[in-house]
CSV table of C-alpha atoms in Angstrom, one decimal:
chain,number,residue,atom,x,y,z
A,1,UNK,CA,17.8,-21.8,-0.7
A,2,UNK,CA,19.6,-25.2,0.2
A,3,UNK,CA,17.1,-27.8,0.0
A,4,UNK,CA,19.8,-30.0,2.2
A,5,UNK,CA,22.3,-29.0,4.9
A,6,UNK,CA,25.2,-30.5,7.0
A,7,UNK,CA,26.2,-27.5,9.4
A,8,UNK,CA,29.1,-29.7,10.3
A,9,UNK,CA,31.9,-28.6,8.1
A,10,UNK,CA,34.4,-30.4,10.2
A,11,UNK,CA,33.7,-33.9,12.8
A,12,UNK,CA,37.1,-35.3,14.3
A,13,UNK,CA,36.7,-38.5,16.3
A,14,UNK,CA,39.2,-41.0,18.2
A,15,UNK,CA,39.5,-44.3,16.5
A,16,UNK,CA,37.1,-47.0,18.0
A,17,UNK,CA,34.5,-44.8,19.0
A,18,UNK,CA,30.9,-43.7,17.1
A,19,UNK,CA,30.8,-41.1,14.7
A,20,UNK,CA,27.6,-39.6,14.2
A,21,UNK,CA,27.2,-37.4,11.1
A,22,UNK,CA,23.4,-35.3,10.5
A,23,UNK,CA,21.4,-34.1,7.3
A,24,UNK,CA,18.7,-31.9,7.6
A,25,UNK,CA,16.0,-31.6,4.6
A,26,UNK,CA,13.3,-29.0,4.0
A,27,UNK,CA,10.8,-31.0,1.5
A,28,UNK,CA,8.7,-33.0,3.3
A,29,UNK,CA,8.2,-34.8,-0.2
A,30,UNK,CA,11.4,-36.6,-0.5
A,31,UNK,CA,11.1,-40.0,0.4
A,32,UNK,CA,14.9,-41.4,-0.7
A,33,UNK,CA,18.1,-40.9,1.3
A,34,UNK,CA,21.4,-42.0,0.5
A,35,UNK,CA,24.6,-41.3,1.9
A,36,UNK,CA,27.9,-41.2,0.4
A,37,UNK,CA,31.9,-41.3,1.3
A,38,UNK,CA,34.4,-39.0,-1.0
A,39,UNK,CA,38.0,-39.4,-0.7
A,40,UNK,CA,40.4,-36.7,-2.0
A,41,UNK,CA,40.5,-36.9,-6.0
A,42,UNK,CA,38.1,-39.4,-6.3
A,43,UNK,CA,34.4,-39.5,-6.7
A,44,UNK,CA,31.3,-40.4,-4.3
A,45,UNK,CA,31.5,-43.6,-3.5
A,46,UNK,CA,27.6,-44.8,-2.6
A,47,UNK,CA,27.5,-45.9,1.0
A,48,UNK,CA,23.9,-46.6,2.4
A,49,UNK,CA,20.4,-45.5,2.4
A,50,UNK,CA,17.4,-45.4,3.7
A,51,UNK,CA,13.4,-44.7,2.3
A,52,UNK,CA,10.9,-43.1,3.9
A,53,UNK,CA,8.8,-46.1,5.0
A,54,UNK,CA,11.7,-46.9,7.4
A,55,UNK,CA,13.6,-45.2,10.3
A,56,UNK,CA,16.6,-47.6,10.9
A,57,UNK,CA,19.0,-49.5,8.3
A,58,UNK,CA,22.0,-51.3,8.7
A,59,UNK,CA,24.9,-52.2,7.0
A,60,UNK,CA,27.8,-53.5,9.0
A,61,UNK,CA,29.5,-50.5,11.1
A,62,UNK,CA,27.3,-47.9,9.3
A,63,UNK,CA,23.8,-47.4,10.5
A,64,UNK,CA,21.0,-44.8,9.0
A,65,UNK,CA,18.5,-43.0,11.1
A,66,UNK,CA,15.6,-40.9,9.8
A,67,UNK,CA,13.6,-39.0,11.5
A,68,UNK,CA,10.7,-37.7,9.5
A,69,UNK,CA,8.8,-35.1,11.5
A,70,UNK,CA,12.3,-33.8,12.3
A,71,UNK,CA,13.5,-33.9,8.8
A,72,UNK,CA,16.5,-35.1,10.0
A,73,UNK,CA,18.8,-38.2,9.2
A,74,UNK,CA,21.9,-39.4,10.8
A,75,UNK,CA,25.2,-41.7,9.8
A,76,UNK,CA,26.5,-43.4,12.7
A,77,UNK,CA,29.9,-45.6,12.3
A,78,UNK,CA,30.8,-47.2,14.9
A,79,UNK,CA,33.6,-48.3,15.6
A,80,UNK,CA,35.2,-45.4,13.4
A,81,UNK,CA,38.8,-46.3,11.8
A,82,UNK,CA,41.1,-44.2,10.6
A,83,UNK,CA,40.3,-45.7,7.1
A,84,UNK,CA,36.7,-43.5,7.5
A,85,UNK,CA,38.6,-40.5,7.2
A,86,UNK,CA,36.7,-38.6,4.3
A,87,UNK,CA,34.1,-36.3,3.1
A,88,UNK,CA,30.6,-37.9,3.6
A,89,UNK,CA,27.7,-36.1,1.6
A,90,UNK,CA,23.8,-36.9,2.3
A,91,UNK,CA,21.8,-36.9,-0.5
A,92,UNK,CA,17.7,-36.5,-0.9
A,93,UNK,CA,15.3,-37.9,-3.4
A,94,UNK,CA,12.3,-37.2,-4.7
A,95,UNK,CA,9.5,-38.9,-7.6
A,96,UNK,CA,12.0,-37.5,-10.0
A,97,UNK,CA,14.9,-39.8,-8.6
A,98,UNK,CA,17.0,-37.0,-9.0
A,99,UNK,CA,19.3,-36.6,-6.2
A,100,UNK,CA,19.7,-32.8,-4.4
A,101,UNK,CA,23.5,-33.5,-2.1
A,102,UNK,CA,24.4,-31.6,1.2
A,103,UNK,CA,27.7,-29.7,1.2
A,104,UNK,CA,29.5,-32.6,3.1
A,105,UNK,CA,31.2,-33.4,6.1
A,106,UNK,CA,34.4,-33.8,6.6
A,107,UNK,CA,35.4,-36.6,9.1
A,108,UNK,CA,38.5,-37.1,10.7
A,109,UNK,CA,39.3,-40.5,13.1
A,110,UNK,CA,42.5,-40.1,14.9
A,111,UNK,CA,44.5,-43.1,15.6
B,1,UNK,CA,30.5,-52.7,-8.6
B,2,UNK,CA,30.5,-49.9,-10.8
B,3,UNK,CA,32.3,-48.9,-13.6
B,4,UNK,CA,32.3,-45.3,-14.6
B,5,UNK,CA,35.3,-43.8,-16.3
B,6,UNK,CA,36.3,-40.0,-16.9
B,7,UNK,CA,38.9,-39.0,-18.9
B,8,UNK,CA,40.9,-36.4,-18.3
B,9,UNK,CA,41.6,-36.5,-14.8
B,10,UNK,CA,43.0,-33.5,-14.3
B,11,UNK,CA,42.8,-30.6,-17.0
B,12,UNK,CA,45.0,-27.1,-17.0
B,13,UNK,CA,43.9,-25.3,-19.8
B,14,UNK,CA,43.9,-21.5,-21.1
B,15,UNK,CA,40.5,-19.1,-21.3
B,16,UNK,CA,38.7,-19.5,-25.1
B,17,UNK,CA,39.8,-22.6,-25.4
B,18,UNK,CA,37.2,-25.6,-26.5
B,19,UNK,CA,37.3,-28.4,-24.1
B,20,UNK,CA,35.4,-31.8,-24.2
B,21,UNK,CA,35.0,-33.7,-20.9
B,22,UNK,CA,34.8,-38.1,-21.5
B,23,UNK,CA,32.5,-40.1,-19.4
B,24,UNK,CA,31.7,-43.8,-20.3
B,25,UNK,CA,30.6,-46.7,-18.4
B,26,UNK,CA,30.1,-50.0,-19.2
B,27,UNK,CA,26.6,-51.4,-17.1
B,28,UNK,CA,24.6,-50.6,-19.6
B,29,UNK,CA,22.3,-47.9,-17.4
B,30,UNK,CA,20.1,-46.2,-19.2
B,31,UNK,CA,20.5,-42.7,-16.8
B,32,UNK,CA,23.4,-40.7,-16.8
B,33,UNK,CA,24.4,-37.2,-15.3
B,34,UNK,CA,27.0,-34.5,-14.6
B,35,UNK,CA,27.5,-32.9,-11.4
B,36,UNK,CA,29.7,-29.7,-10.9
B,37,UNK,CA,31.2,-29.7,-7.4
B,38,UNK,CA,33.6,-26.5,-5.2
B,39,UNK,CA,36.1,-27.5,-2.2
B,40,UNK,CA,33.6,-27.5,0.6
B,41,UNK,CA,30.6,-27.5,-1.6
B,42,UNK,CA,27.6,-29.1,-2.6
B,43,UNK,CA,27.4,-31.1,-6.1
B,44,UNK,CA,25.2,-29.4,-8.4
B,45,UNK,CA,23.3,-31.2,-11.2
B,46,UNK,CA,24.2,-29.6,-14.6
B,47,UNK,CA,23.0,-32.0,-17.1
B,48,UNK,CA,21.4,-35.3,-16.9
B,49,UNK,CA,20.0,-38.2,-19.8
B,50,UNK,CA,17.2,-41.1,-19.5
B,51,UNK,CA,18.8,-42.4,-22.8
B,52,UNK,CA,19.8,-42.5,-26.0
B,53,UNK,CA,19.1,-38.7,-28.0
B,54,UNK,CA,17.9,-37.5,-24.6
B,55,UNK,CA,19.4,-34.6,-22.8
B,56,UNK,CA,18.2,-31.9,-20.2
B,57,UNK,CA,19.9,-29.0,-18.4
B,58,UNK,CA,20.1,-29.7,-14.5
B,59,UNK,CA,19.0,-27.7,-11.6
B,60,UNK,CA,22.4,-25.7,-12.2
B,61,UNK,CA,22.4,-23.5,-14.7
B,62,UNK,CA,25.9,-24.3,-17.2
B,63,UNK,CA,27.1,-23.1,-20.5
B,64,UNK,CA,28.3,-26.6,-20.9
B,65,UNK,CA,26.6,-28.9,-23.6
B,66,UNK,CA,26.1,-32.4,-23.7
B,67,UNK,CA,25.4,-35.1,-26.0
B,68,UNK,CA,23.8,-39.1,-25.6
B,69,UNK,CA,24.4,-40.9,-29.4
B,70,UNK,CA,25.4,-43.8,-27.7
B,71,UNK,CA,24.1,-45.2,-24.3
B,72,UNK,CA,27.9,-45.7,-22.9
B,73,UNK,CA,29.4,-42.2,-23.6
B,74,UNK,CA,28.0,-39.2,-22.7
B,75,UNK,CA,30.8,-36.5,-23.2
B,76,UNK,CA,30.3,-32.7,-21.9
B,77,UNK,CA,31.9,-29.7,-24.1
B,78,UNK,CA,32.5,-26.3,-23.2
B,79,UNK,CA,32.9,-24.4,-26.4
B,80,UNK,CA,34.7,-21.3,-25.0
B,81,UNK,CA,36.7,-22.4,-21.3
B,82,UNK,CA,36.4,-19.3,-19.0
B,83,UNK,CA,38.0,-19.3,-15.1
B,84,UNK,CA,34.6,-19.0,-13.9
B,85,UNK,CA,34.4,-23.1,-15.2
B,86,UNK,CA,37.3,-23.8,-12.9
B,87,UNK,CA,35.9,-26.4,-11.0
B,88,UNK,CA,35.3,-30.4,-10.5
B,89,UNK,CA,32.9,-32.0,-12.8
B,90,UNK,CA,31.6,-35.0,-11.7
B,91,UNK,CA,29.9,-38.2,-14.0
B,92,UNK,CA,27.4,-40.4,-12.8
B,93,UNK,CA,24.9,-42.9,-13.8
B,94,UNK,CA,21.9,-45.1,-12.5
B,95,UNK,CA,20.2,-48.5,-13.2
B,96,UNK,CA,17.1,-47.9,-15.4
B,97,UNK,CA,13.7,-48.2,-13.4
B,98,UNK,CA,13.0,-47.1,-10.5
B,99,UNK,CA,16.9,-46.9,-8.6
B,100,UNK,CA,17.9,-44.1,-7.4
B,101,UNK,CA,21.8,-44.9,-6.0
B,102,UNK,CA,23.9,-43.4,-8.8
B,103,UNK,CA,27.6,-44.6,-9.3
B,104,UNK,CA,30.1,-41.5,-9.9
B,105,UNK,CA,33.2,-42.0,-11.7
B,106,UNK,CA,36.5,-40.5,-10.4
B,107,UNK,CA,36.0,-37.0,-11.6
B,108,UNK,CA,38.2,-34.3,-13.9
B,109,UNK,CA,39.5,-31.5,-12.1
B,110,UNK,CA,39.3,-28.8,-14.6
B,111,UNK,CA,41.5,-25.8,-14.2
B,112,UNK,CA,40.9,-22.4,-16.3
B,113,UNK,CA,43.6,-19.5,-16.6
């Protein structure tokens, strides 16, 4: 059973506007999340996260929610450029700091 | 910024045949790990180290092996390649304590007929 999920395969969005990408975990236990960008032939490239004693960080255009009785976080990136264009993967942590990934999301921003 | 390097990039190579996957980096961290990932799929963790002599299979069962005899270079060997290994394989590693972002290298794309 997947521990994480991004039911979004697919999220295309018009350049200057917000893109809003969502993780949902089942463990309650996992108190580390992290998201990462993955362009074609490369690796993940570690983008932001976020621990469990908070429900907001910031970095620049990308901001992390988490919503803990939801068991739900978010990537917003606002304003998207075409330079976002990738696969973005959430990953989860637990007391092992071992990280379980979601199966990605592939965003588009159309110029 | 990290610096994680996998050699080779891309690998087409013929079933029974012994392959060995390079992965280095240069920071110093302690934790290391492979990750097998499919187009449109999750990574999976297939083998992972906290150091020096220490290996340990990942929540994905492989018939990969690994090794750790130095604390830069932790290589992973398939002894017989079969399509079924057709895949990305993916090299990461961690500052010691208590971090958890790991830094991924650029990956090998390995390729089975």
């Amino acid at each position: 059973d997947q521990q994480v999920k991004q039911n979004s395969p697919s999220l295309s969005v018009q350049e200057g506007r917000i893109s809003i990408l969502n993780c949902d975990y089942t463990n309650s236990m996992f108190d580390y999340f992290l998201w990462y960008k993955k362009y074609p032939a490369e690796g993940p490239t570690f983008l932001i996260s976020i621990s469990s004693i908070k429900d907001k960080n910031e970095d620049g255009r990308f901001t992390v929610f988490l919503n803990k009785s939801a068991k739900h976080l978010s990537l917003h990136i606002v304003p998207s450029q075409p330079g976002d264009s990738a696969v973005y993967f959430c990953a989860v942590s637990g007391s092992a700091r071992q990280l379980t990934f979601g199966s990605g999301t592939q965003l588009t921003v159309l110029p | 910024e990290a610096d994680i390097y996998q050699t080779p990039r891309y690998l087409v190579i013929g079933t029974g045949k012994k392959i060995t996957l390079e992965c280095s980096q240069t920071m110093g961290h302690d934790k290391m790990y492979w990750y097998q990932q499919d187009p449109g799929m999750e990574l999976h963790l297939i083998h992972y180290s906290y150091g020096v002599n220490s290996t340990e299979k990942g929540d994905l069962s492989s018939e990969s092996t690994v090794s750790r005899i130095r604390t830069e270079h932790f290589p992973l060997t398939l002894e017989s390649a079969r399509p079924s290994h057709t895949s990305q394989y993916l090299c990461a590693s961690s500052l010691p304590g208590g971090s958890y972002e790991q830094y991924f290298g650029p990956g090998t794309r390995l390729t089975v007929t």
